[in-house]
JSON list of C-alpha atoms in Angstrom, two decimals:
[
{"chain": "A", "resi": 1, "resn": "UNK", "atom": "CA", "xyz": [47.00, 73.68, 4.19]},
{"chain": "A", "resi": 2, "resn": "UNK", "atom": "CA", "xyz": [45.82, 74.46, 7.89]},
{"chain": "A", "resi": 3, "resn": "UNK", "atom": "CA", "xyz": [46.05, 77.45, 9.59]},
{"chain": "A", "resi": 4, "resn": "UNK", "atom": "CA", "xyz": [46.93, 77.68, 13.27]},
{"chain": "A", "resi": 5, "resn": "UNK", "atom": "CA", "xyz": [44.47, 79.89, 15.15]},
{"chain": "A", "resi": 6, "resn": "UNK", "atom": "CA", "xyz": [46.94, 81.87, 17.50]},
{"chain": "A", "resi": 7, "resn": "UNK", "atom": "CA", "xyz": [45.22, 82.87, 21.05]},
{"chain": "A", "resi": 8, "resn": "UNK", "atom": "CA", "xyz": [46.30, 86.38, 22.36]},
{"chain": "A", "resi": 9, "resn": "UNK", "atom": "CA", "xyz": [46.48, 87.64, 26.02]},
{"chain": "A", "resi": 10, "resn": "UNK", "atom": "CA", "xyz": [44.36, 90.62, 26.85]},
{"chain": "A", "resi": 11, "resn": "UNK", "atom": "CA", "xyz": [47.56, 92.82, 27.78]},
{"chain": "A", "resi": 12, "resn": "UNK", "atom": "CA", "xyz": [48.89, 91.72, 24.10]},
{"chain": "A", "resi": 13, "resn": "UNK", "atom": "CA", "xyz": [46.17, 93.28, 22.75]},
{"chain": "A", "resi": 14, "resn": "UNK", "atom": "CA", "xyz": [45.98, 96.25, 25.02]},
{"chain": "A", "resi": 15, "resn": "UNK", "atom": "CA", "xyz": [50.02, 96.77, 24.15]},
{"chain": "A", "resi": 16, "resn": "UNK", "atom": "CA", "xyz": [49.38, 96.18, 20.63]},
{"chain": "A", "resi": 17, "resn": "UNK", "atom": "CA", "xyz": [46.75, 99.11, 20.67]},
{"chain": "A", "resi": 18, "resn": "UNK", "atom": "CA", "xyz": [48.85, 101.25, 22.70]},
{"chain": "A", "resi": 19, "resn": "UNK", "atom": "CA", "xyz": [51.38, 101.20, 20.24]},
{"chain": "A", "resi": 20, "resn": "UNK", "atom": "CA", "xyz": [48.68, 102.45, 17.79]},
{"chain": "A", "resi": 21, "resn": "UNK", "atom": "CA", "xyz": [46.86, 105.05, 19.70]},
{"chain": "A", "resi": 22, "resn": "UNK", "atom": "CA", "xyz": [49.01, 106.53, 21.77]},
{"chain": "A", "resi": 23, "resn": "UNK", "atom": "CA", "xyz": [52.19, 106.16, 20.04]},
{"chain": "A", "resi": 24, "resn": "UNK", "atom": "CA", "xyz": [49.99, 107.09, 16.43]},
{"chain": "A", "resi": 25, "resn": "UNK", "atom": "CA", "xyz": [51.81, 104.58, 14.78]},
{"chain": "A", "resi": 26, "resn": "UNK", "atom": "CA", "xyz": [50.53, 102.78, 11.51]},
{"chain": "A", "resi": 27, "resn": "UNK", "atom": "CA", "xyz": [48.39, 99.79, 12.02]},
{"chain": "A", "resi": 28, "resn": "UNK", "atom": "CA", "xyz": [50.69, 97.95, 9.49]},
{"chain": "A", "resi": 29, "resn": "UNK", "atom": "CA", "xyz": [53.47, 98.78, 10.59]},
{"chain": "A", "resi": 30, "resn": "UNK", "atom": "CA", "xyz": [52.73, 97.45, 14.73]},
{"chain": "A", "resi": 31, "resn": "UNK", "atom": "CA", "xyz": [51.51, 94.85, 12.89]},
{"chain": "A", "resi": 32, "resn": "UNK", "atom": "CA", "xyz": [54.44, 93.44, 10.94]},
{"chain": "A", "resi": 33, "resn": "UNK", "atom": "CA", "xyz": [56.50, 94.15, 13.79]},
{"chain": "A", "resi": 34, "resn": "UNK", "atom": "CA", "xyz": [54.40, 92.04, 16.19]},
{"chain": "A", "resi": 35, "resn": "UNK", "atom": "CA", "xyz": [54.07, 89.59, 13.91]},
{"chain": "A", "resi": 36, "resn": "UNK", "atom": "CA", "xyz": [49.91, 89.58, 13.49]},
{"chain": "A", "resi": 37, "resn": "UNK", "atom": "CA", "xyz": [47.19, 89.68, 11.12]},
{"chain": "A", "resi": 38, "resn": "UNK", "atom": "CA", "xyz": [46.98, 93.82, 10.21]},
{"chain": "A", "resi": 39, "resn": "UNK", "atom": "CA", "xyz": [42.66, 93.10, 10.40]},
{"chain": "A", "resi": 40, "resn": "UNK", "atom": "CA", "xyz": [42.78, 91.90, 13.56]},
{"chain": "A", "resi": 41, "resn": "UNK", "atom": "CA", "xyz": [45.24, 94.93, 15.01]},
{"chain": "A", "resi": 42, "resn": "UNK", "atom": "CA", "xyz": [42.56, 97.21, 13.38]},
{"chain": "A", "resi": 43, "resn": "UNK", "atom": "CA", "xyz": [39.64, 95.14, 14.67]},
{"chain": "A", "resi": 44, "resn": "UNK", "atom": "CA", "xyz": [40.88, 95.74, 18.53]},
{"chain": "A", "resi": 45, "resn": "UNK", "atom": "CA", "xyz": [42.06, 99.40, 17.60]},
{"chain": "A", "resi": 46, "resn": "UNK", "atom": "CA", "xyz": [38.16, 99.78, 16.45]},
{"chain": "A", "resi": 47, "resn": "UNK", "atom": "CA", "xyz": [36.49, 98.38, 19.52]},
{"chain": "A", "resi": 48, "resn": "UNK", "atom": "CA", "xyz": [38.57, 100.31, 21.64]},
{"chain": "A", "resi": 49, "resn": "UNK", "atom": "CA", "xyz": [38.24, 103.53, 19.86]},
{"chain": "A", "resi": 50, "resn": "UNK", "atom": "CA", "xyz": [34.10, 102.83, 19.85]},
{"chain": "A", "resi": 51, "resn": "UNK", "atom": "CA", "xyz": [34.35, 102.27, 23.78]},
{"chain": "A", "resi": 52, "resn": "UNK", "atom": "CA", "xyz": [36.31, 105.17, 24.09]},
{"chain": "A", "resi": 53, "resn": "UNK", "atom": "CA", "xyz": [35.45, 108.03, 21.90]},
{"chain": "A", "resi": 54, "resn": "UNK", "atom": "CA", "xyz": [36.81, 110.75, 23.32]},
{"chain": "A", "resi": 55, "resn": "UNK", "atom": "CA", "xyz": [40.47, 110.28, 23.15]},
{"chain": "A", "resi": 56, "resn": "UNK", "atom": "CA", "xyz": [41.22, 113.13, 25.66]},
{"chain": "A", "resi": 57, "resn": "UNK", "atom": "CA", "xyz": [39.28, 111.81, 28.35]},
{"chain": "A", "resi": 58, "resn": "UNK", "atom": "CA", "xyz": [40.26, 108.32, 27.19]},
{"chain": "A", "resi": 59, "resn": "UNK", "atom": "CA", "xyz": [42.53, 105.37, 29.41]},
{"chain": "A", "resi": 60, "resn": "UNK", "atom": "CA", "xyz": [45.45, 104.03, 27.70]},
{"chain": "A", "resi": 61, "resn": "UNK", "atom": "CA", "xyz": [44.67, 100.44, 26.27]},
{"chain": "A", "resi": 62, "resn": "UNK", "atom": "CA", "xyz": [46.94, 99.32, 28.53]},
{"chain": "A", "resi": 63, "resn": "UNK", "atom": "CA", "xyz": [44.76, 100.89, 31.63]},
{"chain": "A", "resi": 64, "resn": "UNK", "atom": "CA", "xyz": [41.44, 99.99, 29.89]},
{"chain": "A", "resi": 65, "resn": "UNK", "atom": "CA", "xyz": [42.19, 96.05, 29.66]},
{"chain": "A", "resi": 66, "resn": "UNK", "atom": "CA", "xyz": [43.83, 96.51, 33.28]},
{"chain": "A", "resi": 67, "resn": "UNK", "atom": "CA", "xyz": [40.50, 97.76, 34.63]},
{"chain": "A", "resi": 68, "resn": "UNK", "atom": "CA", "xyz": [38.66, 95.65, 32.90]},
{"chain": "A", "resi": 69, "resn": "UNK", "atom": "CA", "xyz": [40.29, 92.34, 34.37]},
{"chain": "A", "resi": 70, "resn": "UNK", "atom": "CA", "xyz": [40.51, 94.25, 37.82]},
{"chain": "A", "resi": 71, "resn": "UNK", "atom": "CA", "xyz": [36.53, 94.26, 37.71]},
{"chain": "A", "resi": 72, "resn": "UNK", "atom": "CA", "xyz": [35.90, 90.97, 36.65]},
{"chain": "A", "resi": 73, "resn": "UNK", "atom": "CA", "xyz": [38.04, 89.83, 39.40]},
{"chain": "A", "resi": 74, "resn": "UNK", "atom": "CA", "xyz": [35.90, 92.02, 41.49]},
{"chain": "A", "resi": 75, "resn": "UNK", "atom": "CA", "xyz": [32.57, 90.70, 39.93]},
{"chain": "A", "resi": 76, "resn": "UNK", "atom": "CA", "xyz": [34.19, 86.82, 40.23]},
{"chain": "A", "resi": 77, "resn": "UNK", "atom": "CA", "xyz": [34.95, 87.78, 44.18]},
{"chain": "A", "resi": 78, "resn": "UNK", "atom": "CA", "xyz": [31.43, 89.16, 45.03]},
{"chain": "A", "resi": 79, "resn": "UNK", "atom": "CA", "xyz": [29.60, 86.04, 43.48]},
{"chain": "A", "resi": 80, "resn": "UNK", "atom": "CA", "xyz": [31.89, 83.80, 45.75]},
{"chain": "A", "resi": 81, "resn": "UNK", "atom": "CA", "xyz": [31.27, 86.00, 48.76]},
{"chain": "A", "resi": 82, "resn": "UNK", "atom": "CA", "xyz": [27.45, 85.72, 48.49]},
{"chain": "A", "resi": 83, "resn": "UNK", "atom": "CA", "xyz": [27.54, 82.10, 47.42]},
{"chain": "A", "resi": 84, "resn": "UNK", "atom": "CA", "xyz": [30.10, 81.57, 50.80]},
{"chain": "A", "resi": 85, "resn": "UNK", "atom": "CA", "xyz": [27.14, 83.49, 52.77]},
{"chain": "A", "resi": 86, "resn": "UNK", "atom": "CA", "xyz": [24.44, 81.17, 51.73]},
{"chain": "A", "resi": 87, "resn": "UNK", "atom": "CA", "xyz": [26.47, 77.92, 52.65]},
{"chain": "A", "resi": 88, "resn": "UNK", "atom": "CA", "xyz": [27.53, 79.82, 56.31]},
{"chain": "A", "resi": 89, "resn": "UNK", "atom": "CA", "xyz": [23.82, 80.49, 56.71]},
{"chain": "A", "resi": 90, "resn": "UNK", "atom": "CA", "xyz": [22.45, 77.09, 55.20]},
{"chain": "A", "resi": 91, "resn": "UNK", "atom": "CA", "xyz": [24.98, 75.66, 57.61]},
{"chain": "A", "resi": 92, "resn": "UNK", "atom": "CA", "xyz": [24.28, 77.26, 60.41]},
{"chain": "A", "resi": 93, "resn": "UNK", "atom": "CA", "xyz": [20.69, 76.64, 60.39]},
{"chain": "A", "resi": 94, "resn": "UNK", "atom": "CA", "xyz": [21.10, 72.78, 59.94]},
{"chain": "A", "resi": 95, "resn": "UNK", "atom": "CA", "xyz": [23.17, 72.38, 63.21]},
{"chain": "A", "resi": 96, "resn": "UNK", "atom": "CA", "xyz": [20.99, 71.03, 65.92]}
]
């Protein structure tokens, strides 16, 4: 028998932990409810309590993964920008 490999969002996860850390619910229990494997709810409740290891000073997951996409976007956006200045510039010295 096969096993299907299920693919989760980034804000599934960051929900999924929520429910854990802030709501200090049991792992197995968001876990049944949702429907997932309880080792890989504990698996993103462990990376995101070794990124954040201060709880006080600490984003909600739901924050964290927010920010996180926000500055890859950024990162994504800057790399166009300079690639878009090189053309403009290659461009603009090829013009006779």
């Amino acid at each position: 028998m096969s096993s299907i490999r299920r693919k989760y969002t980034p804000e599934f996860k960051a929900d999924a932990v929520q429910l854990v850390v802030v709501a200090q619910r049991p792992i197995a229990q968001v876990a049944r409810e949702l429907e997932i494997n309880e080792s890989s709810l504990g698996y993103w409740v462990k990376i995101y309590r070794e990124q954040h290891p201060d709880p006080v000073k600490a984003p909600p997951p739901v924050e964290a993964a927010r920010l996180a996409a926000l500055e890859a976007e950024v990162r994504r956006l800057s790399e166009e920008n300079a690639f878009l200045k090189k053309a403009a510039a290659f461009f603009a010295r090829t013009q006779p």
